[in-house]
């Protein structure tokens, strides 16, 4: 595994990348503090079993969201010319192609990213929220980042719904709340208050849950076929569900959900791919 230099990993390639990264970097800790300091004391007795259990679950979710996001950014899945050597075997070499931007031969399933300005091994797409491309070596971390982000957003949305629309229904069931929901910036400008800010956080978590769910649903059939986005209509590299999962999560895939620090070596180097079928 090769790690990118910190100055490259944390330098957004575009304004869009920077804005999306800051949204996550700011909203995740704010949401956690909202959950722990505002919602939980009203749902559970402080110090009780359920309060402690929910607090520990929140720590686990925040840890996996942030650490998988950072791992996704730090793990380099791009082509390194000083270690990448075209194969001698003519059959393998025939699958390599020339990248006009990099002016070099690149392996099959590697494509150039115009934002990162580099070719990426088994490139799937460029993720705005992690400011990097998702490829062979960091797809595992991208998947768990999405999964835990969606799970955490769902949990906060459910608890916040109870807090806003049931426990404090007398305050939030009013027409002005609609202004905060549909035009949050205007609402916070006209009447800045913690109550309105809670509604904005609630809305952001609903959006996060919907976005993560849609992305996971979109990627599911691609993932099941062992493909990437550019190969979504082919079964060329489909090795079966278990083998496809191992290509992403590694040989210890049953433990990878615990933490990005769990070592799970991938069974392939991401360079010399051979089709599983003769489909073109």
C-alpha positions as MATLAB code, in Angstrom:
seq = 'XXXXXXXXXXXXXXXXXXXXXXXXXXXXXXXXXXXXXXXXXXXXXXXXXXXXXXXXXXXXXXXXXXXXXXXXXXXXXXXXXXXXXXXXXXXXXXXXXXXXXXXXXXXXXXXXXXXXXXXXXXXXXXXXXXXXXXXXXXXXXXXXXXXXXXXXXXXXXXXXXXXXXXXXXXXXXXXXXXXXXXXXXXXXXXXXXXXXXXXXXXXXXXXXXXXXXXXXXXXXXXXXXXXXXXXXXXXXXXXXXXXXXXXXXXXXXXXXXXXXXXXXXXXXXXXXXXXXXXXX';
ca = [
       0.000    0.000    0.000;
       1.339    3.415   -1.002;
       0.288    6.575    0.854;
       0.053    9.934   -0.819;
       2.001   12.883    0.614;
      -0.122   14.920    3.030;
       0.151   18.084    0.920;
      -1.367   16.213   -2.033;
      -3.968   14.309   -0.040;
      -5.393   17.408    1.644;
      -5.154   19.810   -1.289;
      -8.530   20.000   -3.100;
      -8.192   19.892   -6.885;
     -11.150   22.212   -7.435;
     -13.536   24.549   -5.640;
     -16.195   21.822   -5.732;
     -13.844   19.357   -4.042;
     -12.966   21.853   -1.327;
     -16.597   22.783   -0.645;
     -17.748   19.153   -0.397;
     -14.820   18.224    1.853;
     -15.489   21.150    4.199;
     -19.171   20.212    4.355;
     -18.238   16.787    5.726;
     -15.425   18.096    7.933;
     -17.756   20.621    9.605;
     -21.083   18.781    9.690;
     -19.924   15.421   11.072;
     -18.537   16.799   14.383;
     -21.418   19.296   14.677;
     -23.957   16.501   14.200;
     -22.218   14.348   16.800;
     -22.255   17.184   19.340;
     -25.931   17.865   18.540;
     -26.740   14.197   19.124;
     -24.764   13.854   22.373;
     -25.433   17.190   24.053;
     -28.976   18.055   22.898;
     -30.901   14.959   21.825;
     -29.572   12.110   23.955;
     -30.139   13.762   27.383;
     -33.826   14.115   26.489;
     -34.198   10.545   25.243;
     -32.149    8.696   27.878;
     -31.091    9.349   31.455;
     -27.502   10.562   31.506;
     -25.256    7.750   32.724;
     -27.864    5.039   32.127;
     -27.139    1.844   30.194;
     -28.889    3.056   27.036;
     -27.218    6.455   27.188;
     -23.800    4.789   27.435;
     -24.611    2.236   24.708;
     -25.818    4.927   22.294;
     -22.806    7.102   23.118;
     -20.405    4.238   22.347;
     -22.274    3.456   19.121;
     -21.938    7.107   18.135;
     -18.194    7.000   18.795;
     -17.918    3.893   16.613;
     -19.855    5.535   13.760;
     -17.917    8.806   13.869;
     -14.631    6.911   14.054;
     -15.461    4.825   10.977;
     -16.836    7.768    9.001;
     -13.771    9.939    9.577;
     -11.102    7.225    9.480;
     -12.442    5.597    6.299;
     -12.715    9.007    4.680;
      -9.110    9.823    5.615;
      -7.910    6.390    4.471;
      -9.687    6.932    1.161;
      -7.831   10.231    0.747;
      -4.423    8.973    1.881;
      -4.174    5.636    0.075;
      -2.687    6.229   -3.356;
      -4.338    4.222   -6.108;
      -2.771    6.127   -8.995;
      -0.158    4.817  -11.396;
       3.425    5.250  -10.243;
       5.728    5.322  -13.238;
       8.840    4.512  -11.210;
       7.400    1.149  -10.079;
       5.014    0.412  -12.956;
       6.584   -1.727  -15.665;
       4.772   -3.019  -18.763;
       4.680   -6.834  -18.855;
       6.998   -8.827  -21.072;
       4.239  -11.271  -21.979;
       2.750  -10.108  -25.302;
      -0.740  -11.345  -24.344;
      -0.787   -9.157  -21.210;
       0.907   -6.237  -22.966;
      -1.787   -6.205  -25.673;
      -4.351   -5.148  -23.054;
      -2.367   -2.063  -22.055;
      -3.210    1.221  -23.757;
      -1.627    4.600  -24.282;
      -2.787    7.528  -22.155;
      -2.514   10.697  -24.224;
      -2.442   12.922  -21.153;
       0.250   10.974  -19.262;
       2.055    9.993  -22.473;
       2.706    6.486  -21.212;
       1.392    2.957  -21.425;
      -1.160    2.224  -18.712;
      -2.666   -1.092  -17.557;
      -6.144   -2.336  -18.462;
      -8.975   -0.853  -16.387;
      -6.855    2.246  -15.686;
      -8.227    5.586  -16.817;
      -7.091    9.167  -16.620;
      -8.761   11.622  -14.241;
      -8.819   15.169  -15.560;
      -9.289   16.579  -12.047;
      -6.442   14.642  -10.399;
      -4.417   14.797  -13.642;
      -3.185   11.220  -13.255;
      -4.161    7.715  -14.346;
      -5.784    5.578  -11.654;
      -5.652    1.797  -11.280;
      -9.107    0.253  -11.785;
     -10.602    3.738  -11.658;
     -14.256    3.931  -10.650;
     -14.902    7.672  -10.318;
     -13.668   10.917   -8.771;
     -15.247   11.538   -5.360;
     -15.837   15.202   -4.504;
     -16.143   14.559   -0.770;
     -12.767   12.846   -0.464;
     -11.072   15.058   -3.098;
      -9.584   12.029   -4.845;
     -10.282    9.215   -7.261;
     -11.749    5.922   -6.122;
      -9.813    2.992   -7.516;
      -8.365   -0.416   -6.800;
      -6.647    0.303   -3.493;
      -9.141    2.649   -1.795;
     -12.574    1.367   -2.908;
     -12.941   -0.505    0.397;
     -12.605    2.725    2.367;
     -14.997    4.583    0.054;
     -17.653    1.888    0.517;
     -17.436    1.961    4.315;
     -17.344    5.763    4.328;
     -20.651    5.780    2.445;
     -22.151    2.957    4.498;
     -21.363    4.431    7.913;
     -22.254    7.950    6.789;
     -25.674    6.723    5.669;
     -26.170    4.647    8.828;
     -25.166    7.521   11.105;
     -27.342   10.008    9.219;
     -30.329    7.643    9.456;
     -29.868    7.199   13.205;
     -29.545   10.941   13.848;
     -32.546   11.667   11.609;
     -34.752    9.247   13.569;
     -33.688   10.643   16.949;
     -33.919   14.231   15.729;
     -37.427   13.554   14.393;
     -38.502   12.443   17.875;
     -36.811   15.473   19.433;
     -38.206   18.051   16.995;
     -41.648   16.797   16.055;
     -42.678   14.993   19.259;
     -40.819   16.264   22.341;
     -40.811   19.883   21.119;
     -43.821   19.829   18.833;
     -45.220   22.971   20.461;
     -42.276   24.978   19.079;
     -41.527   23.296   15.734;
     -45.043   22.609   14.448;
     -45.522   26.082   13.012;
     -45.366   27.688    9.542;
     -42.035   29.422   10.215;
     -40.312   26.030   10.431;
     -41.090   25.506    6.741;
     -38.978   28.575    5.952;
     -36.061   27.015    7.838;
     -36.515   23.720    5.980;
     -36.776   25.144    2.461;
     -34.650   28.288    2.793;
     -32.242   27.580    5.677;
     -29.782   30.366    4.807;
     -32.514   33.030    4.815;
     -34.028   31.686    8.013;
     -30.714   31.740    9.875;
     -30.028   35.257    8.583;
     -33.406   36.690    9.568;
     -33.727   34.845   12.857;
     -30.526   33.158   13.972;
     -31.240   30.773   16.846;
     -30.198   27.353   18.100;
     -33.674   26.039   17.392;
     -33.396   26.948   13.705;
     -29.848   25.570   13.577;
     -31.117   22.216   14.884;
     -33.601   22.074   11.988;
     -30.803   22.765    9.499;
     -28.685   19.946   10.979;
     -31.705   17.662   10.844;
     -32.259   18.529    7.196;
     -28.585   17.963    6.333;
     -28.727   14.500    7.906;
     -31.828   13.612    5.898;
     -30.031   14.716    2.720;
     -26.912   12.764    3.715;
     -28.946    9.614    4.280;
     -30.750    9.957    0.940;
     -27.519   10.672   -0.952;
     -25.609    7.763    0.617;
     -28.513    5.394    0.006;
     -28.812    6.428   -3.650;
     -25.060    6.032   -4.204;
     -24.988    2.605   -2.569;
     -28.007    1.475   -4.606;
     -26.394    2.825   -7.800;
     -23.069    1.093   -7.130;
     -24.567   -2.228   -5.943;
     -25.066   -3.918   -9.360;
     -21.685   -2.605  -10.560;
     -20.017   -3.897   -7.413;
     -21.742   -7.302   -7.669;
     -20.363   -7.780  -11.189;
     -16.815   -6.897  -10.125;
     -16.902   -3.909  -12.447;
     -16.340   -0.157  -12.211;
     -18.488    2.658  -13.582;
     -17.006    2.531  -17.096;
     -17.661   -1.219  -17.175;
     -21.171   -1.146  -15.687;
     -22.730   -2.796  -18.756;
     -20.325   -5.739  -18.923;
     -19.522   -8.915  -16.988;
     -16.019   -9.061  -18.388;
     -14.331   -9.216  -14.974;
     -17.099  -10.945  -13.022;
     -15.549  -13.668  -10.830;
     -18.650  -14.364   -8.751;
     -19.981  -12.414   -5.782;
     -17.556  -13.724   -3.146;
     -14.465  -13.268   -5.334;
     -15.658   -9.808   -6.406;
     -16.079   -8.805   -2.760;
     -12.617  -10.115   -1.962;
     -11.198   -7.939   -4.744;
     -12.542   -4.906   -2.872;
     -12.365   -5.840    0.816;
      -9.410   -8.217    0.757;
      -8.770  -11.681    2.133;
     -10.028  -10.796    5.633;
     -13.157   -9.075    4.381;
     -15.263  -10.409    7.264;
     -13.308   -8.127    9.642;
     -12.962   -4.980    7.538;
     -16.225   -3.477    8.821;
     -14.591   -2.961   12.230;
     -11.990   -0.404   11.176;
      -9.910    0.765    8.211;
      -6.864   -0.187   10.296;
      -7.735   -3.901    9.978;
      -5.243   -5.272    7.486;
      -6.842   -7.168    4.627;
      -4.533   -7.700    1.644;
      -6.102   -7.580   -1.795;
      -5.657  -10.704   -3.953;
      -4.693   -8.636   -7.019;
      -2.104   -5.924   -7.654;
      -4.538   -3.896   -9.772;
      -2.233   -3.900  -12.803;
      -2.427   -6.925  -15.104;
      -6.093   -7.834  -15.378;
      -7.281  -10.779  -17.428;
     -10.955  -11.031  -18.438;
     -12.973  -13.697  -16.650;
     -15.120  -14.085  -19.768;
     -14.576  -13.525  -23.465;
     -17.167  -10.753  -23.496;
     -15.857   -7.534  -24.980;
];
